[in-house]
Tab-separated table of C-alpha atoms and ligand atoms in Angstrom:
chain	number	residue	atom	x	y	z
A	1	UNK	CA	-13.261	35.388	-15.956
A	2	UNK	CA	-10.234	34.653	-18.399
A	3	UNK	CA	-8.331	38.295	-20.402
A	4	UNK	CA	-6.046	37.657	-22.262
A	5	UNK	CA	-4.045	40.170	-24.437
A	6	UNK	CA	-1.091	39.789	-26.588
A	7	UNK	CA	-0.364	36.242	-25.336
A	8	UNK	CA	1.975	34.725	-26.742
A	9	UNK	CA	4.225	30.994	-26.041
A	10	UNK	CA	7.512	30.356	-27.456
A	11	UNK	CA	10.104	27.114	-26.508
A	12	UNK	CA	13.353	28.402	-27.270
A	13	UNK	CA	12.882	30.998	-30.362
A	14	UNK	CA	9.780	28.514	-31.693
A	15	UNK	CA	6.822	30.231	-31.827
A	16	UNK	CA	4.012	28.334	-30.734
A	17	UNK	CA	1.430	30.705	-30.852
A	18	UNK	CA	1.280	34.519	-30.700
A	19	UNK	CA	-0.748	37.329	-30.044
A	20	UNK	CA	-3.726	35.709	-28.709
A	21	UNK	CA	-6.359	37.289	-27.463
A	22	UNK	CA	-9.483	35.821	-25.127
A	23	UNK	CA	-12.442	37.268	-23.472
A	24	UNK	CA	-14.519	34.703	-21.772
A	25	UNK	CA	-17.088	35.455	-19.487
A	26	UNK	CA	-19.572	33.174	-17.343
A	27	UNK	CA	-21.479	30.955	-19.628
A	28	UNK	CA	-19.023	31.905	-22.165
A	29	UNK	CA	-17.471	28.534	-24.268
A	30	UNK	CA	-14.369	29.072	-26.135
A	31	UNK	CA	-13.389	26.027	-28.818
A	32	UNK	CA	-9.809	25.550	-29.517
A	33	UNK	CA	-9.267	24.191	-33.186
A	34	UNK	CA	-5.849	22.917	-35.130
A	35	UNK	CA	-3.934	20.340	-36.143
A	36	UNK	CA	-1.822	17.961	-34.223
A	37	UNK	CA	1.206	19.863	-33.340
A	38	UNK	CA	-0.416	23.372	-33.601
A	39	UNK	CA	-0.455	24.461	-30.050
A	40	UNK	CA	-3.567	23.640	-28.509
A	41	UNK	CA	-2.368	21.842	-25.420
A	42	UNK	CA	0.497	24.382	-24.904
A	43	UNK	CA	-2.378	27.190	-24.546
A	44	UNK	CA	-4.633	24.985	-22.523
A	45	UNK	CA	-2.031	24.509	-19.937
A	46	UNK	CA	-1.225	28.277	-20.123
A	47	UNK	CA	-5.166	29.007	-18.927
A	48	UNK	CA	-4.528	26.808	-16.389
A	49	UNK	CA	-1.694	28.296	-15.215
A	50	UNK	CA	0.282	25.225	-15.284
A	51	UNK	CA	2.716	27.248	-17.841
A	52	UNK	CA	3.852	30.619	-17.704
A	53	UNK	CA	3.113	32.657	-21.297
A	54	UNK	CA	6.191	33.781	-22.966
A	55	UNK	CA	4.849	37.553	-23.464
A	56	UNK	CA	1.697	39.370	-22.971
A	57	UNK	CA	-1.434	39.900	-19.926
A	58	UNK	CA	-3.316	37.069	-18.572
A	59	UNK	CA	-6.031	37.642	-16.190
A	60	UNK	CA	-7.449	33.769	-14.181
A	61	UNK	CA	-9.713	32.939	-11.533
A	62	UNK	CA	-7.754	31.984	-8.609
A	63	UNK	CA	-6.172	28.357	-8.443
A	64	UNK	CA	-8.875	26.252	-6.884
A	65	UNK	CA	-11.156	27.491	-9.521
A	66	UNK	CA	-10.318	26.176	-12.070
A	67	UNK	CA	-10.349	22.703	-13.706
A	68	UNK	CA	-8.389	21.249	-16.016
A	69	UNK	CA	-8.216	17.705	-17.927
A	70	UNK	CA	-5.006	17.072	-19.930
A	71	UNK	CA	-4.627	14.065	-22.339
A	72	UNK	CA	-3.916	12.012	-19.006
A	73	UNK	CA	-6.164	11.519	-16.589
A	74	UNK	CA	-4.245	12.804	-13.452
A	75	UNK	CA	-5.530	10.029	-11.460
A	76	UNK	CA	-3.163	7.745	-8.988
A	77	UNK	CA	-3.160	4.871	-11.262
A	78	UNK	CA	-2.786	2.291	-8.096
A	79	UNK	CA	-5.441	4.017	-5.798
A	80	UNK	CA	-9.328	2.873	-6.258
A	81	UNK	CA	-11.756	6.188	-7.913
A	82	UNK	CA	-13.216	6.679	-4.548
A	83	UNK	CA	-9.455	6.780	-2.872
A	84	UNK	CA	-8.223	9.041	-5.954
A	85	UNK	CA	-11.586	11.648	-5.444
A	86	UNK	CA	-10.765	11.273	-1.490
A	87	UNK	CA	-7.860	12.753	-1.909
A	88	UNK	CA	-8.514	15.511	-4.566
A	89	UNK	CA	-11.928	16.309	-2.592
A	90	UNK	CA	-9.970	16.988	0.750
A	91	UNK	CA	-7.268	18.976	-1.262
A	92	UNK	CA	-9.793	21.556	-2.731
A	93	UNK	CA	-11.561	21.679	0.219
A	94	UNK	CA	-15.585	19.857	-1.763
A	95	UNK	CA	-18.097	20.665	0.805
A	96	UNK	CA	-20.051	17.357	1.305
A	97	UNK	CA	-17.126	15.270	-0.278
A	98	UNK	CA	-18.790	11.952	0.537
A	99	UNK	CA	-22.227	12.367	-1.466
A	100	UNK	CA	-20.437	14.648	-4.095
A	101	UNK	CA	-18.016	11.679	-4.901
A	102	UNK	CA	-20.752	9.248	-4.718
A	103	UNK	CA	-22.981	10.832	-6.953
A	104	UNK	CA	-20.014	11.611	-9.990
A	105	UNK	CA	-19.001	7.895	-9.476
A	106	UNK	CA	-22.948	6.776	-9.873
A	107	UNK	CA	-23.192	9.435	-13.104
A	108	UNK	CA	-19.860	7.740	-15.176
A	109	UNK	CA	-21.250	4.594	-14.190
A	110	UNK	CA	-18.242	3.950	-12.169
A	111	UNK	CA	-20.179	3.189	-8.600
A	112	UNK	CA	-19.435	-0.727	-9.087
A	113	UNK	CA	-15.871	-0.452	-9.840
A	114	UNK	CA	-15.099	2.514	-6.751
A	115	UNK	CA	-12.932	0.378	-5.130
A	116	UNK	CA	-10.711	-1.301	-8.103
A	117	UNK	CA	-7.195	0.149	-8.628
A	118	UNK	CA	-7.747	2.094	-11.363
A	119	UNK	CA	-4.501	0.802	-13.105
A	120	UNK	CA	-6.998	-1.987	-14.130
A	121	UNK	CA	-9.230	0.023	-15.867
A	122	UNK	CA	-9.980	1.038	-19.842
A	123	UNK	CA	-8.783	4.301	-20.818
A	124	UNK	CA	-12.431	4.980	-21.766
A	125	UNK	CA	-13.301	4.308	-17.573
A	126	UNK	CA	-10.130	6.310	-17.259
A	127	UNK	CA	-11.571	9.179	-18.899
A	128	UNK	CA	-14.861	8.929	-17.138
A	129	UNK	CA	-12.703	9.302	-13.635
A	130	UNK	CA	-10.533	12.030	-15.143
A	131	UNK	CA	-14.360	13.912	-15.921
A	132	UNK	CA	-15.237	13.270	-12.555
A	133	UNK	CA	-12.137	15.047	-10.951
A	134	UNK	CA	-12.280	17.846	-12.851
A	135	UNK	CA	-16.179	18.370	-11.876
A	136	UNK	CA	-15.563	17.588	-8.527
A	137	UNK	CA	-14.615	20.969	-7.385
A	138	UNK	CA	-17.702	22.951	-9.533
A	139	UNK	CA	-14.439	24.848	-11.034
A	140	UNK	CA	-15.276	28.500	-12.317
A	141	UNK	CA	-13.162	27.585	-15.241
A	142	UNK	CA	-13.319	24.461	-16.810
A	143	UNK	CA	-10.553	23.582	-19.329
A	144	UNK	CA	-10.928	20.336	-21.248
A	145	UNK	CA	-7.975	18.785	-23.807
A	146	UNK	CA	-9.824	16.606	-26.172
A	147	UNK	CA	-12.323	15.180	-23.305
A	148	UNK	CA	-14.175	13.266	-26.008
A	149	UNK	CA	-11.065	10.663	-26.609
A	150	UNK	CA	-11.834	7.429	-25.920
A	151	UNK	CA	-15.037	8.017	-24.647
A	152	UNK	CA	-18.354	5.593	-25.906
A	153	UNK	CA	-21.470	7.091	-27.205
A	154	UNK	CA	-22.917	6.911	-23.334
A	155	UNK	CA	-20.105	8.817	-22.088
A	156	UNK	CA	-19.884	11.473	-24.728
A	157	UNK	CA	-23.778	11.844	-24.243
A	158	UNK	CA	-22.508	12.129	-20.442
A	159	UNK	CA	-19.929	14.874	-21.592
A	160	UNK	CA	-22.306	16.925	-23.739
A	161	UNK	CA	-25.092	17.066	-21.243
A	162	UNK	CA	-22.502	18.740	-18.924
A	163	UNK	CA	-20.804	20.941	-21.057
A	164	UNK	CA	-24.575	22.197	-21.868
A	165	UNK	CA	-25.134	23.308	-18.681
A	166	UNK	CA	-23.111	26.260	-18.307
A	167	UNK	CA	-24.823	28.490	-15.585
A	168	UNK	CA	-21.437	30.309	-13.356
A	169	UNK	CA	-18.719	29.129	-15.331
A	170	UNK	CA	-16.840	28.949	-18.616
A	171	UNK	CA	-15.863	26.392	-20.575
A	172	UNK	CA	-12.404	25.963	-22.913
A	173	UNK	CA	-12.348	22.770	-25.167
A	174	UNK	CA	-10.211	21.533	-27.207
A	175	UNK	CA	-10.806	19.202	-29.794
A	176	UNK	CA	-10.449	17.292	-33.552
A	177	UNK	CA	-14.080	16.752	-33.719
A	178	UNK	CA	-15.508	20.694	-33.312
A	179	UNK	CA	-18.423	19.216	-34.720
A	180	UNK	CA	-19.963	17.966	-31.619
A	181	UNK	CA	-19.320	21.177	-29.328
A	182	UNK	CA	-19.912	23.695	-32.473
A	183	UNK	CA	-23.599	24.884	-31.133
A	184	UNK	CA	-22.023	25.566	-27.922
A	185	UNK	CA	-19.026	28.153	-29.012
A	186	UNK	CA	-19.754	31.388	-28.131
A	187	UNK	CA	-15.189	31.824	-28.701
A	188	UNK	CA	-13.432	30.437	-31.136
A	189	UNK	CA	-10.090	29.565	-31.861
A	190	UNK	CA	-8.721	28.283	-35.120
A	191	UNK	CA	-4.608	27.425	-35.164
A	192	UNK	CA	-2.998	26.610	-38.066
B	1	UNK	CA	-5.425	23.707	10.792
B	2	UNK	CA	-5.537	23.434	6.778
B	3	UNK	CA	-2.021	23.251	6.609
B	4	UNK	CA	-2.031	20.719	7.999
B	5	UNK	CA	-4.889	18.304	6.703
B	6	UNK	CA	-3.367	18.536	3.702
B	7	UNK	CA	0.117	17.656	4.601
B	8	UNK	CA	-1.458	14.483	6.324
B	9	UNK	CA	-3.670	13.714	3.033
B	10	UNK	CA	-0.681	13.535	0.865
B	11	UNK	CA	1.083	12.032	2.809
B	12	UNK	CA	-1.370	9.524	3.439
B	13	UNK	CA	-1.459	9.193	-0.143
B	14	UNK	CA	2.113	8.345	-0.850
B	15	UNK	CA	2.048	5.620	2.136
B	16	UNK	CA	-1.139	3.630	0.382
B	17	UNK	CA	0.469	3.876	-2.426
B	18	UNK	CA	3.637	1.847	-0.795
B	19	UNK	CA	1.249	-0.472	0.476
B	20	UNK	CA	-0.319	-0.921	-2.971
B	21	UNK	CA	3.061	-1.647	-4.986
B	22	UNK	CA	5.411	-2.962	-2.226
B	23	UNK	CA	8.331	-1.279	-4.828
B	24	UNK	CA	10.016	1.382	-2.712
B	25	UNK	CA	10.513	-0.201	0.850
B	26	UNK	CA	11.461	-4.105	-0.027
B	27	UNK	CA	14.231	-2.415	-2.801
B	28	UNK	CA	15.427	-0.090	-0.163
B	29	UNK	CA	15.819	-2.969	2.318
B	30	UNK	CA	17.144	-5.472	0.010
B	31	UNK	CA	19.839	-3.004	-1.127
B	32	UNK	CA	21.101	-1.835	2.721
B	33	UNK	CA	21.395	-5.515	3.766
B	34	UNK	CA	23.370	-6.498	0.601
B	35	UNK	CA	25.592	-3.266	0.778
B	36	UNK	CA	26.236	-4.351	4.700
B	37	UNK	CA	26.773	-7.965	3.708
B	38	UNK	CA	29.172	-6.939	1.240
B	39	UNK	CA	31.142	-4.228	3.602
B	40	UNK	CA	31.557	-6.851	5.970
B	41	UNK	CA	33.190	-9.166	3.610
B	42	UNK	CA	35.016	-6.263	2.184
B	43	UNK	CA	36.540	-4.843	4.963
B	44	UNK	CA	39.633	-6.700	6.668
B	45	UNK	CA	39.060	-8.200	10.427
B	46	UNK	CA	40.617	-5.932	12.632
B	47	UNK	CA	39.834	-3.022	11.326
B	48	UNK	CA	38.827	0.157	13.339
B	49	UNK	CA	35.295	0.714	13.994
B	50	UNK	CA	35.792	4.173	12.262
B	51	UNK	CA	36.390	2.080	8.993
B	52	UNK	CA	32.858	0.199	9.652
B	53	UNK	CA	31.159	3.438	10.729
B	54	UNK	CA	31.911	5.189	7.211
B	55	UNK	CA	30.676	2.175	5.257
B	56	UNK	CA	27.479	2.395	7.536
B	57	UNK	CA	27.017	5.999	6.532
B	58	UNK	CA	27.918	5.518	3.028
B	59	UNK	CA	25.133	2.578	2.551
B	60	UNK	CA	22.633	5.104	4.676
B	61	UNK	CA	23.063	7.500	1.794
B	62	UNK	CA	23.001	5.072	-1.012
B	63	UNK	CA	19.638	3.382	-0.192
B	64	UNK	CA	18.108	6.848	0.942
B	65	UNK	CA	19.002	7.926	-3.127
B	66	UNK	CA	17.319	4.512	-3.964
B	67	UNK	CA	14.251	5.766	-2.067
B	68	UNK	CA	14.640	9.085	-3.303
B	69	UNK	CA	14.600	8.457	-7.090
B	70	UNK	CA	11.399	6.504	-6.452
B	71	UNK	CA	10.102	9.020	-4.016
B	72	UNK	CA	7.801	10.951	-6.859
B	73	UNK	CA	7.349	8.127	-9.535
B	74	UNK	CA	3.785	7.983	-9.197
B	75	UNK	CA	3.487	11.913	-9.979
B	76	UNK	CA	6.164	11.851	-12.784
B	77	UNK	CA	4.703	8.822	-14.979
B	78	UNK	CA	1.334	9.814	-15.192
B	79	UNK	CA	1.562	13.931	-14.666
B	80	UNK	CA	-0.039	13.891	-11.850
B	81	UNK	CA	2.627	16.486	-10.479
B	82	UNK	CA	0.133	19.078	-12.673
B	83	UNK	CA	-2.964	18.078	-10.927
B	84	UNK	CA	-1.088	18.593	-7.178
B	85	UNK	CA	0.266	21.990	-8.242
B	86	UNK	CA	-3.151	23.420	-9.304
B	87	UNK	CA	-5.168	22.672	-5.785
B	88	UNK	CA	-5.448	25.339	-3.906
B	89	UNK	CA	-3.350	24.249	-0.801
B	90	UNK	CA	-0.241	25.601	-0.260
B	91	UNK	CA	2.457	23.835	-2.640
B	92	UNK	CA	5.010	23.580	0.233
B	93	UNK	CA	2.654	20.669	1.820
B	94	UNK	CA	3.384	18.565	-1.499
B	95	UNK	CA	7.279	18.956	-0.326
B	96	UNK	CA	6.620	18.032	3.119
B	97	UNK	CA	3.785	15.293	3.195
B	98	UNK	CA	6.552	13.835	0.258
B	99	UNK	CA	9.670	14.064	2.898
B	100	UNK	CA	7.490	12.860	5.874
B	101	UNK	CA	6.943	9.590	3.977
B	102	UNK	CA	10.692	9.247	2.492
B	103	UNK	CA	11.292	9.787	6.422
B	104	UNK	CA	8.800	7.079	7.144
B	105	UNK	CA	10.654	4.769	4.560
B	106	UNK	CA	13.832	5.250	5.719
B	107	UNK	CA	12.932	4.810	9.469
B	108	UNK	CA	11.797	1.307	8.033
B	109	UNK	CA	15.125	0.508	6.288
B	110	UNK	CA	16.946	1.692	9.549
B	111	UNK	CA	15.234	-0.192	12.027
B	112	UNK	CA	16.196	-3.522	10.103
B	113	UNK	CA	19.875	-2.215	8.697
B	114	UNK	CA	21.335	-0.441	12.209
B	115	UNK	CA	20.917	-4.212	13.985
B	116	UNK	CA	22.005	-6.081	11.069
B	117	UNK	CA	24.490	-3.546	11.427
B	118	UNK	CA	25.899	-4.537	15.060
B	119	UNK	CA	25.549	-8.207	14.184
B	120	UNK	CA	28.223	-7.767	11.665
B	121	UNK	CA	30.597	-5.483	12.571
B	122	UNK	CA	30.420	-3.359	16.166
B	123	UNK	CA	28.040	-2.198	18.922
B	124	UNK	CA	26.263	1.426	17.985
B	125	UNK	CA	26.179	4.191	20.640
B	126	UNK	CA	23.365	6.471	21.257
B	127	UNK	CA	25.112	9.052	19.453
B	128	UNK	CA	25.421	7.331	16.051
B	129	UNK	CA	21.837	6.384	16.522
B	130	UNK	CA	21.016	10.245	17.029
B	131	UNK	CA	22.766	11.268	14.575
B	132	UNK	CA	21.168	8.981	11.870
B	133	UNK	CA	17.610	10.167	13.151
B	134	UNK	CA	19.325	13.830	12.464
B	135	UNK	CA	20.720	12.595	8.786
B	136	UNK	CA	17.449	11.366	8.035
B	137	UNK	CA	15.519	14.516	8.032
B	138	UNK	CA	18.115	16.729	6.409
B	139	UNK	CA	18.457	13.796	3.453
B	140	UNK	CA	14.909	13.578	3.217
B	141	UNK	CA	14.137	17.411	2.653
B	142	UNK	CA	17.422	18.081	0.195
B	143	UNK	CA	16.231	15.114	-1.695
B	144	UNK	CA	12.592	15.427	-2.042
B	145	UNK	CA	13.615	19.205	-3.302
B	146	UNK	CA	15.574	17.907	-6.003
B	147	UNK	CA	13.550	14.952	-6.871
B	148	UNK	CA	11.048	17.684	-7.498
B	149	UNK	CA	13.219	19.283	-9.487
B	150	UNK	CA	14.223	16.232	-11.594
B	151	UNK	CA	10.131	16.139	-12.096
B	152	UNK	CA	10.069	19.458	-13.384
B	153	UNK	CA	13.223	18.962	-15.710
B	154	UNK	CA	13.848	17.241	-18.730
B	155	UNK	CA	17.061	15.481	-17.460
B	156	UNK	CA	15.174	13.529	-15.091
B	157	UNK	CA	16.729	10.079	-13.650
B	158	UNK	CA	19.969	11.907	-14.060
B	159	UNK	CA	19.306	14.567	-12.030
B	160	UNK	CA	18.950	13.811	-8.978
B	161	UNK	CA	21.961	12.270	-7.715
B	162	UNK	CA	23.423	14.732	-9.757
B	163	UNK	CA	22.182	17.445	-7.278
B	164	UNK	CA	21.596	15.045	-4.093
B	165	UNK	CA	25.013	13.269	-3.965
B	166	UNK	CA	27.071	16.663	-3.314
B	167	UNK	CA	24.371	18.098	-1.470
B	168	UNK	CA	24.831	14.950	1.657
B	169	UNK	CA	28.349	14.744	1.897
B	170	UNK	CA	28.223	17.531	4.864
B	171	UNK	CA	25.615	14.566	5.817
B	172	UNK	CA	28.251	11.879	5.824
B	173	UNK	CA	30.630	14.055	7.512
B	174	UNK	CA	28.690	14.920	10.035
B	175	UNK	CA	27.435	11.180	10.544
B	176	UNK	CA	30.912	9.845	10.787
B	177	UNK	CA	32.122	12.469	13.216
B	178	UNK	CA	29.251	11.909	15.354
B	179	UNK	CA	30.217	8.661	15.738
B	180	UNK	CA	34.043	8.322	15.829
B	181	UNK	CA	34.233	11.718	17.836
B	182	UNK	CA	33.083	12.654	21.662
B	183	UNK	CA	31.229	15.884	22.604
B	184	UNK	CA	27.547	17.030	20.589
B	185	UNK	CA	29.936	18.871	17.836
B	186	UNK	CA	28.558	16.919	14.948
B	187	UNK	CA	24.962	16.246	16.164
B	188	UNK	CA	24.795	20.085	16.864
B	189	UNK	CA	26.288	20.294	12.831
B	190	UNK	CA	24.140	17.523	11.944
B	191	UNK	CA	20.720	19.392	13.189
B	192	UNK	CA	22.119	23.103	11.736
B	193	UNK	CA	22.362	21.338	8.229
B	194	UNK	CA	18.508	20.190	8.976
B	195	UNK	CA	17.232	23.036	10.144
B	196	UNK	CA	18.601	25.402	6.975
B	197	UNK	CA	17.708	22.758	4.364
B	198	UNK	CA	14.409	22.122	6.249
B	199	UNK	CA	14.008	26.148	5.839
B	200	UNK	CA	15.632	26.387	2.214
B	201	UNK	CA	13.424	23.389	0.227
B	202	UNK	CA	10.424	24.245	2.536
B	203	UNK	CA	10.177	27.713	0.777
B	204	UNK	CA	11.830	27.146	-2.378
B	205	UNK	CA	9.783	24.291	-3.363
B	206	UNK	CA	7.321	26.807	-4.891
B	207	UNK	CA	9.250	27.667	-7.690
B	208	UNK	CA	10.873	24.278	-8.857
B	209	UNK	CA	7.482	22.277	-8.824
B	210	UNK	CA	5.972	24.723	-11.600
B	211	UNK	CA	6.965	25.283	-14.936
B	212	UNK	CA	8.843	28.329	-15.799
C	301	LIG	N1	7.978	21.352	-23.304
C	301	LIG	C1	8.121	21.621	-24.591
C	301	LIG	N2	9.330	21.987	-25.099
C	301	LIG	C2	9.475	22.273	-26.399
C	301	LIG	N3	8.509	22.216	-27.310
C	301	LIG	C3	7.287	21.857	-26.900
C	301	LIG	C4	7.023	21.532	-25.520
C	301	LIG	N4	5.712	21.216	-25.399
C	301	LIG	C5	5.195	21.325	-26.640
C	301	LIG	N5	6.128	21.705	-27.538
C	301	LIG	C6	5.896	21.950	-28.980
C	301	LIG	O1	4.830	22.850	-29.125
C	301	LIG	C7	4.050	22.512	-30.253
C	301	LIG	C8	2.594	22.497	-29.875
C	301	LIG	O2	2.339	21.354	-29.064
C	301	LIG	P1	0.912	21.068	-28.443
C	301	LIG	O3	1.027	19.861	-27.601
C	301	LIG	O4	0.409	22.305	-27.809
C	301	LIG	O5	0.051	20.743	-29.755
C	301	LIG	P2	-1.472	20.305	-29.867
C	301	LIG	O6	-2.159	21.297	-30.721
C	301	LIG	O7	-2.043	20.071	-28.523
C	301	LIG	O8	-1.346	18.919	-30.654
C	301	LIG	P3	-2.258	17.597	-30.566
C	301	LIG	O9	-3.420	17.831	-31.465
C	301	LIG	O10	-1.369	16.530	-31.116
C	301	LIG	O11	-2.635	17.380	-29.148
C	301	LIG	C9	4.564	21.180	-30.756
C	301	LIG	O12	5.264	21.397	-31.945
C	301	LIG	C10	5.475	20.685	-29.702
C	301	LIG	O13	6.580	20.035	-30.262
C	302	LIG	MG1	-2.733	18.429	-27.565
């Protein structure tokens, strides 16, 4: 699902990673590791093909397959959950939008506050809707930046459960607290 | 028609988000009628109506920058420019369902500054009327293009009328003719200058929204 060879990211002549290589099949979960700084969001948004690599072969699923959470949400602050999944639903084409949305909202507990800007809400609630917009679409490949921040013990439980269940697609995570995900690695990826 | 759903889901986006914040429209408006307030006070009495005409075109431009730089706010301060370039719909509907609303905007700020307009200086004709229908698609297209570009960049708020000032002054010259000259010339220069930057930002839109 994701080949990468050689891959490598520079800004100007800064290296920010190089010669990477990645394999990841269905089911397959690779854990991205490092430091603040060390390039883990840089190669995230390269698998996501929201940034072109510097140098080297990169094999993706097409663009409505796959899924990715940065550290924003990438929700319409202003718009309601149900308004911002509206719009994301018609835009990759969810088959049964309406009870898809409806039953994500009801999951991260966010049924009773569908129709409040979202502006108004926690980050933690935030996140929650950020989860739910990534899911939304069943993406192929699912590429999470740190999804545990600011998430309480109910929603991390939330996030594990899902990232447990990996039947026709694979997962890429990044996070400071490999701990929680470590079981589930079958890739990892240690920068320094 | 996908195409097409899309476009009108975007856009219908952009215009509840208008309705949410009441930011874009009410600024756009307040700055027209000020800018014709001031014109008239500015300009001497008995001045020709090609004088009057200029400063309308001029403040047409000004407040459609104002509505411009605002035009992708909502995508720039929170990212969300990412999450629209990833769905799988053709990118070109982000440009358009984004110009059909700056169109939509400006068509508000119009209908309230063109008869403020005539009750401070002179009567419009049709043909001035025409030709600001004209200006209004060929601004909105240029400048949703570059205010995509100014999302993409670092440079950001400077940008824009960096790239969108020089890009209308064909826009202001072919406004002004329209309306101090006779025969279609300028309308049919006005509509040529939409119809290639209609063409142009439609297809190149694609590679300024994503990252190099
Ligand atoms: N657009 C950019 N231009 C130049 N340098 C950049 C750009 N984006 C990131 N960098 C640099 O690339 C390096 C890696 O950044 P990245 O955000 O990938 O780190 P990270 O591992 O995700 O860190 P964190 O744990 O803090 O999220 C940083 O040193 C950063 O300064
Ligand atoms: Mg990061």
């Amino acid at each position: 699902m994701v080949s990468a060879r050689n891959l490598s990211k520079r800004y100007d002549t800064r290296r920010i990673f190089d010669k990477v290589d990645i394999d990841l099949d269905e089911g397959g979960f690779l854990l991205v590791t490092g430091p603040n700084g060390a390039g883990k969001t840089t190669l995230l948004r390269v698998l996501a093909g929201l940034a072109a690599p510097t140098s080297g072969e990169l094999v993706l699923p097409v663009r409505g397959e796959i899924g990715y959470l940065g550290h924003e949400p990438l929700v319409y602050k202003q718009l309601t959950p149900r308004e911002n999944l509206t719009l994301f639903g018609r835009l990759y084409r969810v088959p049964d939008r309406e009870q898809r949305i409806k039953a994500l909202l009801e999951r991260f507990a966010l049924w009773d506050v569908r129709d409040k800007a979202v502006a108004t809400f926690s980050r933690g609630m935030q996140q929650r809707l950020g989860l739910g917009r990534v899911l939304l679409h069943e993406p192929k490949l699912l590429i999470l930046d740190e999804p545990f921040n600011a998430l309480d013990t109910a929603g991390a439980a939330l996030l594990d459960e899902e990232l447990a269940t990996r039947s026709r697609r694979a997962v890429v995570v990044a996070t400071h607290d490999p701990g929680r995900v470590e079981g589930l690695a079958t890739e990892r990826l240690a920068f320094t | 028609m996908r195409y097409l759903s899309d476009v009108a889901a975007l856009a219908r986006k952009d215009l509840l988000l208008e309705l949410r914040a009441k930011e874009t429209i009410p600024a756009m408006l307040l700055f027209v009628l000020s800018a014709l307030t001031i014109f008239h006070f500015a300009i001497p009495r008995g001045s020709s109506d090609v004088a009057a005409l200029g400063l309308l075109w001029v403040a047409i431009v000004f407040t459609s920058l104002l509505g411009l730089t605002r035009a992708f706010v909502p995508e720039r301060e929170q990212g969300l420019m990412d999450a629209l370039i990833m769905a799988p719909c053709d990118r070109s509907t982000i440009w358009l369902a984004k110009t059909l609303s700056v169109i939509a905007f400006l068509g508000v700020a119009e209908v309230v500054a063109l008869p403020a307009f005539t009750l401070f200086f002179s009567g419009l004709n049709l043909k001035t009327v025409a030709a600001v229908v004209l200006a209004d698609i060929g601004i909105a297209s240029v400048g949703t293009l570059t205010g995509a570009m100014a999302v993409a960049g670092n440079a950001r708020e400077l940008i824009q009328p960096l790239l969108f000032l020089p890009l209308s002054i064909p826009v202001i010259v072919g406004g002004i003719g329209a309306s101090a000259t006779a025969g279609p010339k300028f309308l049919l220069f006005l509509a040529l200058y939409d119809a290639v930057f209609v063409l142009l930002s439609w297809a190149a839109f694609d590679f300024v929204a994503a990252e190099a």
